[in-house]
Short mmCIF file of C-alpha atoms in Angstrom, two decimals:
data_model
loop_
_atom_site.label_atom_id
_atom_site.label_comp_id
_atom_site.label_asym_id
_atom_site.label_seq_id
_atom_site.Cartn_x
_atom_site.Cartn_y
_atom_site.Cartn_z
CA MET A 1 61.55 -23.47 36.05
CA THR A 2 64.42 -21.47 34.83
CA THR A 3 66.82 -21.94 37.60
CA PRO A 4 66.53 -25.23 38.32
CA ASP A 5 70.71 -25.05 39.16
CA ASN A 6 69.28 -23.06 42.50
CA ALA A 7 66.47 -25.67 43.82
CA PRO A 8 68.64 -26.68 46.48
CA ASP A 9 68.51 -23.77 47.77
CA LYS A 10 64.66 -22.96 47.04
CA ALA A 11 63.14 -23.62 50.51
CA ALA A 12 65.92 -21.30 52.02
CA ASP A 13 65.12 -18.45 49.90
CA ALA A 14 61.68 -18.02 49.17
CA PRO A 15 59.04 -17.11 51.49
CA ALA A 16 56.33 -19.38 51.77
CA GLU A 17 53.74 -16.22 51.04
CA PRO A 18 54.12 -12.51 49.87
CA THR A 19 54.83 -10.44 53.04
CA GLY A 20 55.31 -6.95 54.05
CA ILE A 21 55.11 -4.89 50.65
CA ALA A 22 55.16 -8.13 48.64
CA ALA A 23 51.41 -9.00 50.18
CA GLN A 24 50.66 -5.12 48.74
CA ASP A 25 49.59 -3.58 45.60
CA TRP A 26 50.50 -0.41 44.25
CA ALA A 27 48.75 2.17 45.68
CA GLN A 28 49.28 0.79 49.68
CA ALA A 29 52.86 0.34 49.61
CA SER A 30 53.26 4.17 47.35
CA ALA A 31 51.61 5.50 50.84
CA ASP A 32 55.05 4.81 51.98
CA PRO A 33 57.44 8.01 50.51
CA GLN A 34 60.27 5.57 50.20
CA TYR A 35 59.51 2.69 48.66
CA ARG A 36 57.23 4.91 46.77
CA ALA A 37 61.18 7.00 45.06
CA ALA A 38 62.21 3.55 45.41
CA VAL A 39 60.40 2.30 42.77
CA VAL A 40 60.84 5.01 41.20
CA ASP A 41 64.22 5.01 40.68
CA LEU A 42 63.91 0.72 39.80
CA LEU A 43 61.62 1.99 37.31
CA GLY A 44 63.45 4.90 35.78
CA ALA A 45 66.67 2.13 35.60
CA LEU A 46 65.16 -0.37 34.06
CA ALA A 47 63.85 2.52 31.17
CA TYR A 48 66.43 3.85 30.81
CA GLY A 49 68.26 0.69 30.12
CA GLU A 50 65.73 -0.39 27.68
CA LEU A 51 66.55 2.34 25.26
CA ALA A 52 70.46 1.60 25.78
CA ALA A 53 70.06 -1.97 24.78
CA PHE A 54 67.81 -0.26 21.99
CA GLU A 55 70.29 1.80 20.98
CA ARG A 56 72.99 -0.67 21.53
CA LEU A 57 71.12 -3.33 19.09
CA ALA A 58 70.70 -1.06 16.88
CA GLU A 59 74.04 -0.34 16.50
CA ASP A 60 74.90 -4.34 16.54
CA ALA A 61 72.62 -4.54 14.22
CA LYS A 62 74.92 -2.30 11.41
CA LEU A 63 78.27 -4.91 12.56
CA ALA A 64 75.56 -7.78 10.97
CA PRO A 65 77.42 -10.13 8.60
CA THR A 66 73.82 -10.77 6.67
CA LEU A 67 70.80 -9.39 6.19
CA ALA A 68 69.38 -11.96 8.38
CA ASP A 69 71.38 -11.25 11.25
CA LYS A 70 70.66 -8.02 10.72
CA ALA A 71 66.76 -8.03 10.54
CA GLU A 72 66.98 -10.14 13.62
CA LEU A 73 68.63 -7.37 15.83
CA ALA A 74 66.46 -5.03 14.79
CA LYS A 75 63.81 -6.76 15.74
CA MET A 76 65.29 -6.56 19.37
CA ALA A 77 65.66 -3.81 19.49
CA SER A 78 62.51 -2.91 18.93
CA ALA A 79 61.62 -5.20 21.72
CA GLU A 80 63.48 -3.63 23.81
CA PHE A 81 62.10 -0.01 22.62
CA HIS A 82 58.09 -1.27 23.19
CA HIS A 83 60.20 -2.14 26.56
CA PHE A 84 60.86 1.19 27.24
CA GLU A 85 57.58 2.51 26.24
CA GLN A 86 56.02 0.39 29.00
CA LEU A 87 57.88 1.43 32.01
CA ARG A 88 57.70 5.23 31.14
CA ASP A 89 54.12 4.97 30.39
CA ARG A 90 54.25 3.35 33.95
CA LEU A 91 56.19 6.87 35.31
CA ALA A 92 54.02 9.11 33.56
CA SER A 93 50.91 7.23 35.12
CA ILE A 94 51.89 7.45 38.83
CA GLY A 95 52.83 11.24 38.53
CA GLU A 96 56.89 10.36 37.85
CA GLU A 97 58.57 12.94 34.50
CA PRO A 98 59.84 9.72 32.94
CA THR A 99 62.90 12.04 32.04
CA GLY A 100 63.71 13.04 35.21
CA ALA A 101 63.47 9.49 36.94
CA MET A 102 65.91 8.59 34.20
CA GLU A 103 68.36 11.13 34.24
CA PRO A 104 70.11 9.72 37.37
CA PHE A 105 71.18 6.14 35.77
CA VAL A 106 72.25 7.58 31.89
CA ALA A 107 76.06 8.27 32.93
CA ALA A 108 76.59 4.41 34.85
CA TYR A 109 74.71 3.08 31.87
CA GLU A 110 77.13 5.40 29.17
CA GLY A 111 80.02 4.54 31.21
CA PHE A 112 79.27 0.55 30.77
CA HIS A 113 78.89 0.66 26.85
CA LYS A 114 81.21 3.26 26.63
CA GLN A 115 83.73 0.72 28.80
CA THR A 116 82.44 -1.93 26.32
CA ALA A 117 82.26 -1.14 23.23
CA PRO A 118 82.30 -4.83 20.86
CA SER A 119 84.21 -4.48 18.27
CA ASP A 120 83.54 -7.28 15.85
CA TRP A 121 79.71 -8.90 15.66
CA LEU A 122 80.60 -11.21 18.46
CA GLU A 123 81.78 -9.54 20.74
CA GLY A 124 78.62 -7.51 20.17
CA LEU A 125 76.25 -10.98 20.86
CA VAL A 126 78.48 -12.25 23.55
CA LYS A 127 77.94 -8.58 25.17
CA ALA A 128 73.95 -8.45 24.38
CA TYR A 129 73.82 -11.96 25.69
CA VAL A 130 75.35 -11.35 28.80
CA GLY A 131 74.22 -8.05 29.30
CA ASP A 132 70.64 -9.01 29.45
CA SER A 133 71.25 -12.02 31.70
CA ILE A 134 72.67 -10.08 34.09
CA ALA A 135 70.35 -7.70 34.53
CA SER A 136 66.75 -9.37 33.90
CA ASP A 137 68.76 -12.76 36.76
CA PHE A 138 68.51 -8.82 39.11
CA TYR A 139 65.47 -8.03 38.52
CA ARG A 140 63.72 -11.34 38.66
CA GLU A 141 65.96 -11.05 42.66
CA VAL A 142 64.09 -7.19 43.09
CA ALA A 143 60.31 -8.33 41.44
CA ALA A 144 59.55 -10.82 44.51
CA ARG A 145 60.24 -7.93 46.87
CA LEU A 146 57.89 -5.30 44.88
CA ASP A 147 54.18 -4.36 45.38
CA SER A 148 52.35 -6.66 42.91
CA ASP A 149 51.35 -4.40 40.52
CA THR A 150 54.91 -2.78 40.15
CA ARG A 151 56.63 -6.79 40.13
CA ALA A 152 53.65 -7.41 37.21
CA LEU A 153 54.81 -5.11 34.54
CA VAL A 154 59.00 -5.86 35.66
CA LEU A 155 58.61 -8.87 35.22
CA GLY A 156 56.26 -8.25 32.32
CA VAL A 157 58.95 -6.42 30.50
CA LEU A 158 61.52 -8.71 31.21
CA ASP A 159 59.89 -11.35 28.65
CA ASP A 160 62.41 -13.19 26.90
CA THR A 161 62.63 -10.70 23.05
CA GLY A 162 64.61 -14.18 22.20
CA HIS A 163 67.45 -13.09 22.53
CA ALA A 164 69.47 -15.50 24.19
CA THR A 165 68.99 -18.31 22.17
CA PHE A 166 69.69 -16.13 18.86
CA ALA A 167 73.40 -15.52 20.55
CA VAL A 168 74.26 -18.46 22.22
CA GLU A 169 73.64 -20.08 18.64
CA LYS A 170 76.25 -18.11 16.75
CA VAL A 171 78.77 -17.59 19.49
CA ARG A 172 78.88 -21.50 19.87
CA ALA A 173 79.37 -21.81 15.15
CA ALA A 174 82.19 -19.66 15.70
CA ILE A 175 83.46 -21.21 17.96
CA ASP A 176 83.06 -24.21 16.60
CA ALA A 177 84.11 -22.93 13.46
CA ASP A 178 87.62 -21.58 14.86
CA PRO A 179 88.44 -22.09 19.08
CA ARG A 180 90.67 -19.79 19.13
CA VAL A 181 87.69 -17.50 19.41
CA GLY A 182 86.53 -19.21 22.65
CA GLY A 183 89.80 -17.45 24.47
CA ARG A 184 88.94 -13.90 23.22
CA LEU A 185 85.37 -14.43 24.06
CA ALA A 186 86.22 -15.68 27.59
CA LEU A 187 88.56 -12.30 27.90
CA TRP A 188 85.81 -10.08 26.71
CA ALA A 189 83.00 -11.50 29.04
CA ARG A 190 84.91 -11.29 32.02
CA ARG A 191 85.69 -7.60 31.42
CA LEU A 192 82.05 -7.51 30.47
CA MET A 193 80.91 -8.46 33.93
CA GLY A 194 83.55 -6.46 35.54
CA GLU A 195 82.47 -3.41 33.88
CA ALA A 196 79.03 -4.45 34.82
CA LEU A 197 80.29 -4.64 38.57
CA SER A 198 81.34 -1.61 39.00
CA GLN A 199 78.89 0.38 37.31
CA SER A 200 76.28 -0.89 40.10
CA GLN A 201 78.52 0.33 43.01
CA ARG A 202 78.15 3.55 41.69
CA VAL A 203 74.53 3.40 41.01
CA VAL A 204 73.75 1.87 44.92
CA ALA A 205 76.69 4.64 46.31
CA GLU A 206 74.43 7.69 44.96
CA ARG A 207 71.04 6.24 45.10
CA ASP A 208 70.21 6.19 48.23
CA ALA A 209 66.22 4.92 48.24
CA LEU A 210 67.24 2.31 45.80
CA SER A 211 70.38 0.86 48.07
CA THR A 212 67.99 0.54 51.37
CA MET A 213 65.46 -1.29 49.73
CA LEU A 214 67.48 -3.09 48.09
CA VAL A 215 69.32 -4.01 51.79
CA GLY A 216 66.36 -4.06 54.21
CA GLY A 217 64.87 -0.82 54.46
CA VAL A 218 61.81 -0.42 53.50
CA ALA A 219 60.30 -4.12 51.95
CA ASP A 220 61.01 -6.71 55.05
CA GLY A 221 62.90 -10.40 54.60
CA PHE A 222 65.84 -8.91 52.27
CA ASP A 223 68.64 -7.91 54.79
CA LEU A 224 72.71 -7.88 53.92
CA ALA A 225 73.41 -10.89 53.79
CA GLU A 226 70.74 -11.48 50.77
CA VAL A 227 71.86 -9.23 49.47
CA GLY A 228 75.59 -10.83 49.21
CA ARG A 229 73.10 -14.15 48.60
CA MET A 230 71.34 -12.61 45.71
CA PHE A 231 75.66 -11.21 43.72
CA SER A 232 76.20 -14.88 44.85
CA ARG A 233 73.50 -16.12 42.62
CA ILE A 234 73.48 -13.87 40.25
CA THR A 235 77.92 -14.32 39.33
CA GLU A 236 77.05 -17.77 39.62
CA ALA A 237 74.14 -18.01 37.06
CA HIS A 238 76.83 -16.15 34.54
CA THR A 239 79.51 -18.80 35.10
CA LYS A 240 77.00 -21.77 33.69
CA ARG A 241 76.37 -19.67 31.29
CA MET A 242 79.93 -18.92 30.08
CA ALA A 243 80.20 -22.80 30.49
CA ALA A 244 77.22 -23.63 28.57
CA LEU A 245 78.82 -21.31 25.68
CA GLY A 246 81.80 -22.94 25.87
CA LEU A 247 83.67 -19.38 28.21
CA ALA A 248 85.72 -20.26 30.34
CA ALA A 249 83.99 -17.25 33.04
CA MET B 1 43.47 15.38 -0.73
CA THR B 2 47.15 15.56 0.47
CA THR B 3 48.21 17.52 -2.98
CA PRO B 4 45.68 20.19 -3.67
CA ASP B 5 48.56 22.02 -4.94
CA ASN B 6 47.71 19.58 -8.04
CA ALA B 7 44.29 19.83 -8.40
CA PRO B 8 44.40 21.41 -11.93
CA ASP B 9 47.01 18.38 -13.78
CA LYS B 10 43.94 15.92 -12.30
CA ALA B 11 42.23 15.48 -14.59
CA ALA B 12 45.03 15.13 -17.13
CA ASP B 13 46.63 12.88 -15.17
CA ALA B 14 44.05 10.45 -12.93
CA PRO B 15 42.30 7.36 -14.47
CA ALA B 16 38.60 7.94 -14.59
CA GLU B 17 38.12 4.61 -12.61
CA PRO B 18 41.19 1.73 -11.92
CA THR B 19 41.98 -0.66 -15.82
CA GLY B 20 44.72 -3.09 -16.45
CA ILE B 21 46.70 -3.74 -14.13
CA ALA B 22 44.97 -1.13 -11.10
CA ALA B 23 41.84 -2.96 -11.36
CA GLN B 24 43.22 -6.57 -10.42
CA ASP B 25 43.73 -8.29 -7.41
CA TRP B 26 46.87 -10.00 -7.18
CA ALA B 27 46.61 -13.92 -7.92
CA GLN B 28 45.89 -12.08 -11.10
CA ALA B 29 48.02 -9.63 -11.88
CA SER B 30 50.71 -11.98 -10.79
CA ALA B 31 50.25 -14.60 -13.38
CA ASP B 32 52.74 -11.60 -15.49
CA PRO B 33 56.23 -12.68 -14.67
CA GLN B 34 57.26 -9.87 -15.74
CA TYR B 35 54.51 -7.85 -13.65
CA ARG B 36 55.68 -9.82 -10.67
CA ALA B 37 59.37 -9.35 -10.85
CA ALA B 38 59.00 -5.65 -10.91
CA VAL B 39 56.85 -6.15 -7.43
CA VAL B 40 58.89 -8.33 -6.08
CA ASP B 41 61.67 -5.55 -6.77
CA LEU B 42 59.42 -3.35 -5.12
CA LEU B 43 58.80 -5.16 -1.99
CA GLY B 44 62.86 -5.45 -1.35
CA ALA B 45 63.23 -2.16 -2.29
CA LEU B 46 61.16 -0.95 0.32
CA ALA B 47 61.89 -3.85 2.71
CA TYR B 48 65.49 -2.54 2.81
CA GLY B 49 64.12 0.55 2.99
CA GLU B 50 62.17 0.38 5.71
CA LEU B 51 65.00 -1.64 7.70
CA ALA B 52 67.97 1.21 7.38
CA ALA B 53 65.65 3.55 8.00
CA PHE B 54 65.34 2.04 11.25
CA GLU B 55 69.16 2.04 11.27
CA ARG B 56 69.12 5.57 10.54
CA LEU B 57 66.58 6.42 12.98
CA ALA B 58 68.51 5.34 15.27
CA GLU B 59 71.59 6.28 14.77
CA ASP B 60 70.42 9.89 14.98
CA ALA B 61 68.41 8.65 18.25
CA LYS B 62 72.19 9.74 19.41
CA LEU B 63 72.99 12.21 18.36
CA ALA B 64 69.30 13.89 20.10
CA PRO B 65 70.23 16.42 22.56
CA THR B 66 67.50 15.53 25.41
CA LEU B 67 66.05 12.54 26.36
CA ALA B 68 62.46 12.63 25.29
CA ASP B 69 64.22 13.47 21.38
CA LYS B 70 66.11 9.89 21.64
CA ALA B 71 62.57 8.13 22.77
CA GLU B 72 61.14 9.38 19.58
CA LEU B 73 63.95 9.04 17.90
CA ALA B 74 63.88 5.37 18.95
CA LYS B 75 59.60 5.32 18.30
CA MET B 76 59.87 6.11 14.86
CA ALA B 77 62.56 3.63 14.34
CA SER B 78 60.84 1.36 15.72
CA ALA B 79 57.80 1.88 13.68
CA GLU B 80 60.19 1.92 10.74
CA PHE B 81 60.72 -1.73 11.47
CA HIS B 82 57.52 -3.15 11.93
CA HIS B 83 56.77 -1.65 8.24
CA PHE B 84 59.99 -3.53 7.12
CA GLU B 85 57.97 -7.05 9.23
CA GLN B 86 54.96 -5.93 6.99
CA LEU B 87 57.26 -6.33 3.74
CA ARG B 88 59.66 -9.03 4.89
CA ASP B 89 56.34 -10.85 5.71
CA ARG B 90 54.68 -10.25 2.41
CA LEU B 91 57.68 -11.23 0.24
CA ALA B 92 57.55 -14.72 1.80
CA SER B 93 53.92 -15.09 1.61
CA ILE B 94 54.27 -14.89 -2.27
CA GLY B 95 57.32 -18.18 -1.86
CA GLU B 96 59.76 -15.56 -2.07
CA GLU B 97 63.21 -15.61 -0.28
CA PRO B 98 63.24 -11.81 1.49
CA THR B 99 67.08 -11.56 1.74
CA GLY B 100 67.28 -12.55 -2.09
CA ALA B 101 64.47 -9.33 -3.10
CA MET B 102 66.54 -6.91 -0.84
CA GLU B 103 69.95 -7.76 -2.07
CA PRO B 104 70.12 -5.99 -4.97
CA PHE B 105 69.29 -2.42 -3.18
CA VAL B 106 71.22 -2.83 -0.37
CA ALA B 107 74.24 -0.78 -2.83
CA ALA B 108 71.79 2.19 -3.53
CA TYR B 109 70.89 2.26 0.20
CA GLU B 110 74.53 2.31 1.53
CA GLY B 111 75.80 4.42 -1.63
CA PHE B 112 73.12 7.05 -0.71
CA HIS B 113 73.62 6.81 3.70
CA LYS B 114 77.35 6.63 3.09
CA GLN B 115 77.24 10.29 1.03
CA THR B 116 75.10 11.67 3.64
CA ALA B 117 76.16 11.02 7.13
CA PRO B 118 74.59 13.98 9.37
CA SER B 119 77.58 15.86 11.52
CA ASP B 120 74.97 16.87 13.67
CA TRP B 121 70.87 16.54 15.09
CA LEU B 122 69.82 19.05 12.80
CA GLU B 123 71.22 17.56 9.44
CA GLY B 124 70.15 14.01 10.39
CA LEU B 125 66.33 15.53 11.30
CA VAL B 126 66.73 17.21 8.07
CA LYS B 127 67.38 13.91 6.03
CA ALA B 128 64.87 11.71 7.68
CA TYR B 129 62.50 14.37 6.20
CA VAL B 130 63.15 15.41 3.14
CA GLY B 131 64.17 11.36 2.67
CA ASP B 132 60.89 10.36 4.11
CA SER B 133 58.40 12.52 2.00
CA ILE B 134 61.16 11.40 -1.13
CA ALA B 135 60.71 8.25 -0.98
CA SER B 136 56.74 7.99 0.21
CA ASP B 137 56.13 10.70 -2.35
CA PHE B 138 57.48 8.13 -5.24
CA TYR B 139 56.08 5.04 -3.70
CA ARG B 140 52.04 6.71 -3.88
CA GLU B 141 52.58 7.35 -7.24
CA VAL B 142 53.73 4.63 -8.23
CA ALA B 143 50.97 2.55 -5.47
CA ALA B 144 47.95 4.10 -8.51
CA ARG B 145 49.68 2.08 -10.35
CA LEU B 146 49.59 -1.48 -8.87
CA ASP B 147 47.12 -4.23 -8.55
CA SER B 148 44.75 -3.80 -5.82
CA ASP B 149 46.50 -6.36 -2.39
CA THR B 150 50.42 -4.78 -3.14
CA ARG B 151 48.85 -0.97 -3.68
CA ALA B 152 47.05 -1.29 0.52
CA LEU B 153 50.02 -3.04 1.50
CA VAL B 154 52.59 -0.07 0.80
CA LEU B 155 49.85 2.79 1.13
CA GLY B 156 49.33 0.95 4.77
CA VAL B 157 53.22 0.67 5.35
CA LEU B 158 54.06 4.71 4.01
CA ASP B 159 51.45 5.53 6.99
CA ASP B 160 52.85 8.99 8.84
CA THR B 161 54.91 8.00 11.53
CA GLY B 162 54.81 10.98 13.18
CA HIS B 163 58.54 11.52 12.25
CA ALA B 164 57.75 14.98 9.00
CA THR B 165 55.36 17.15 12.93
CA PHE B 166 58.87 16.53 14.65
CA ALA B 167 61.18 17.54 12.35
CA VAL B 168 59.03 20.08 10.67
CA GLU B 169 59.03 21.51 14.77
CA LYS B 170 62.67 21.14 15.68
CA VAL B 171 64.31 22.31 12.82
CA ARG B 172 61.73 25.39 12.44
CA ALA B 173 62.82 25.97 16.31
CA ALA B 174 66.24 25.17 15.26
CA ILE B 175 66.48 28.41 12.48
CA ASP B 176 64.03 30.83 14.54
CA ALA B 177 67.09 30.66 17.29
CA ASP B 178 69.73 31.31 14.97
CA PRO B 179 68.66 32.53 10.76
CA ARG B 180 72.39 31.23 10.20
CA VAL B 181 71.47 27.29 10.41
CA GLY B 182 68.87 28.24 7.37
CA GLY B 183 71.55 28.73 4.73
CA ARG B 184 73.47 25.54 5.95
CA LEU B 185 70.51 23.68 5.87
CA ALA B 186 69.46 24.97 3.41
CA LEU B 187 72.89 23.00 1.34
CA TRP B 188 72.75 20.31 2.92
CA ALA B 189 69.01 19.53 2.02
CA ARG B 190 69.75 19.72 -2.25
CA ARG B 191 73.05 17.23 -1.33
CA LEU B 192 70.19 14.79 0.25
CA MET B 193 68.03 15.49 -3.32
CA GLY B 194 71.03 15.53 -5.71
CA GLU B 195 72.28 11.98 -4.22
CA ALA B 196 68.19 10.39 -3.66
CA LEU B 197 68.32 11.40 -7.02
CA SER B 198 71.28 9.78 -8.17
CA GLN B 199 71.24 6.37 -6.30
CA SER B 200 67.25 6.30 -7.94
CA GLN B 201 69.34 6.47 -11.35
CA ARG B 202 71.58 3.30 -10.20
CA VAL B 203 68.88 1.36 -9.47
CA VAL B 204 66.87 1.65 -12.97
CA ALA B 205 69.79 1.76 -14.02
CA GLU B 206 69.81 -2.35 -13.55
CA ARG B 207 66.25 -3.11 -12.48
CA ASP B 208 65.06 -4.74 -16.01
CA ALA B 209 61.79 -5.06 -14.67
CA LEU B 210 61.73 -2.57 -11.93
CA SER B 211 62.08 0.31 -14.87
CA THR B 212 60.01 -1.63 -17.51
CA MET B 213 57.66 -1.31 -15.00
CA LEU B 214 58.00 2.32 -14.65
CA VAL B 215 57.92 3.17 -18.42
CA GLY B 216 54.75 1.39 -19.10
CA GLY B 217 55.95 -1.91 -20.10
CA VAL B 218 53.60 -3.70 -17.90
CA ALA B 219 50.76 -1.11 -16.27
CA ASP B 220 49.35 0.69 -18.76
CA GLY B 221 48.49 4.41 -18.65
CA PHE B 222 52.35 5.23 -17.46
CA ASP B 223 53.58 5.94 -20.64
CA LEU B 224 57.41 8.20 -20.28
CA ALA B 225 56.20 10.93 -20.75
CA GLU B 226 54.35 9.94 -17.08
CA VAL B 227 57.43 9.21 -15.89
CA GLY B 228 58.93 12.91 -16.76
CA ARG B 229 55.58 14.66 -15.15
CA MET B 230 56.31 12.22 -11.56
CA PHE B 231 59.81 13.21 -11.52
CA SER B 232 58.31 16.58 -11.45
CA ARG B 233 55.91 16.35 -8.79
CA ILE B 234 58.27 14.55 -6.87
CA THR B 235 61.09 17.51 -7.77
CA GLU B 236 57.81 20.98 -6.81
CA ALA B 237 56.90 19.14 -3.47
CA HIS B 238 60.72 18.58 -2.44
CA THR B 239 61.00 22.27 -3.86
CA LYS B 240 57.99 23.63 -1.36
CA ARG B 241 58.02 21.65 1.76
CA MET B 242 62.06 23.31 2.08
CA ALA B 243 60.28 26.52 1.61
CA ALA B 244 57.66 25.64 4.52
CA LEU B 245 60.33 24.66 6.64
CA GLY B 246 62.31 28.10 6.11
CA LEU B 247 65.54 27.09 3.32
CA ALA B 248 65.58 27.83 0.39
CA ALA B 249 65.70 24.38 -2.36
#
């Protein structure tokens, strides 16, 4: 329902019935040490991402033009923190040290945030919206290839935090008030996408278990061509979102 | 139970039975427009304080030396945000615009935080601990003079967020490792207390309804001499906490 534009491709992409890993629960699937390592990587990356999102939103709250906007950003930050807690608790419950699982991804997130520090409130909103949407698209794609327990957790923490609607309304209003803002923010969104891709490549190059899972070394039905299609779906969705915002991607 | 040192004064200070406002609920007490205005001020000040605490803790999380410390600070920030939500919702439910109620206190909090930006992780922890403790002491003192509904809300949001224990352990360990740190942090704590008093005076000077309530113009049994004793109890408690931390106040 949330991606009606992909409907024509659905028949080709969607498996009729879960097979392989997707048909198993965590107890069964985690017997494979390589799958287990890939999931620990995935949960670690997602957990640190939520913690970094908390920090970024709290930081953006300082730029908010009104107290009501500030409270709205603080609310989103707090929601991200509760997602972080769930992921950290899952890592602990499967016997992994959460900070150990997160450490390998700190550099990529810090690199991304350092290269894309917003210079004002609107850039912060666009960044939050673009970043969340891309991450959410990516994790939803990956979720279909996960065991049932991990899948439920991942989809749960991607629940909408109200972010998108808030950001879209504020950015549209700003562009209506001053159309030149649209040009600046379109450039900004392109830079964000470029930097996100560059940091993703870094992670893929460094994390063998995770990358092997993505290219089908573990979960079946997920080959390199499918990874390519996944990235193009994510890029297309980004382009459509930017157009809907009034920004040429 | 939490202030055994005040026990000898108890008989003189504590009313035997709630009387006046303290014996009433909000519906009764708020019929007095001046009491109502004082409570709106109090809730607005407390709400903005929680929002500012959220921001400060999220900011301090960036200075955290480990991921586990960062997560701990983020947790406290999130707890402060939920306190803020309760206060904001109460303001809305009594028909007050929450941001309007908070606005008058923004300058004092911003002034305090601007004058006391921590330069490192330990200064941040001491600030969080000192600030929270003083605010908590103050609101507990005031709570006894509030109607029963407002009192329950105020005491609820002052529930320990785990802050104090965390800060005390970290600061003590740092002083054990390098005793010179103690001298620097003791100076810092003095500066915090001085700045807090100076901003409080600013609020008292500007907010008539609130100040009148504090000096007994509304709630009975709360005269100017009692306000003096209240400030000395708060200052003494601060001195004892600093000594327990290994800092000469």
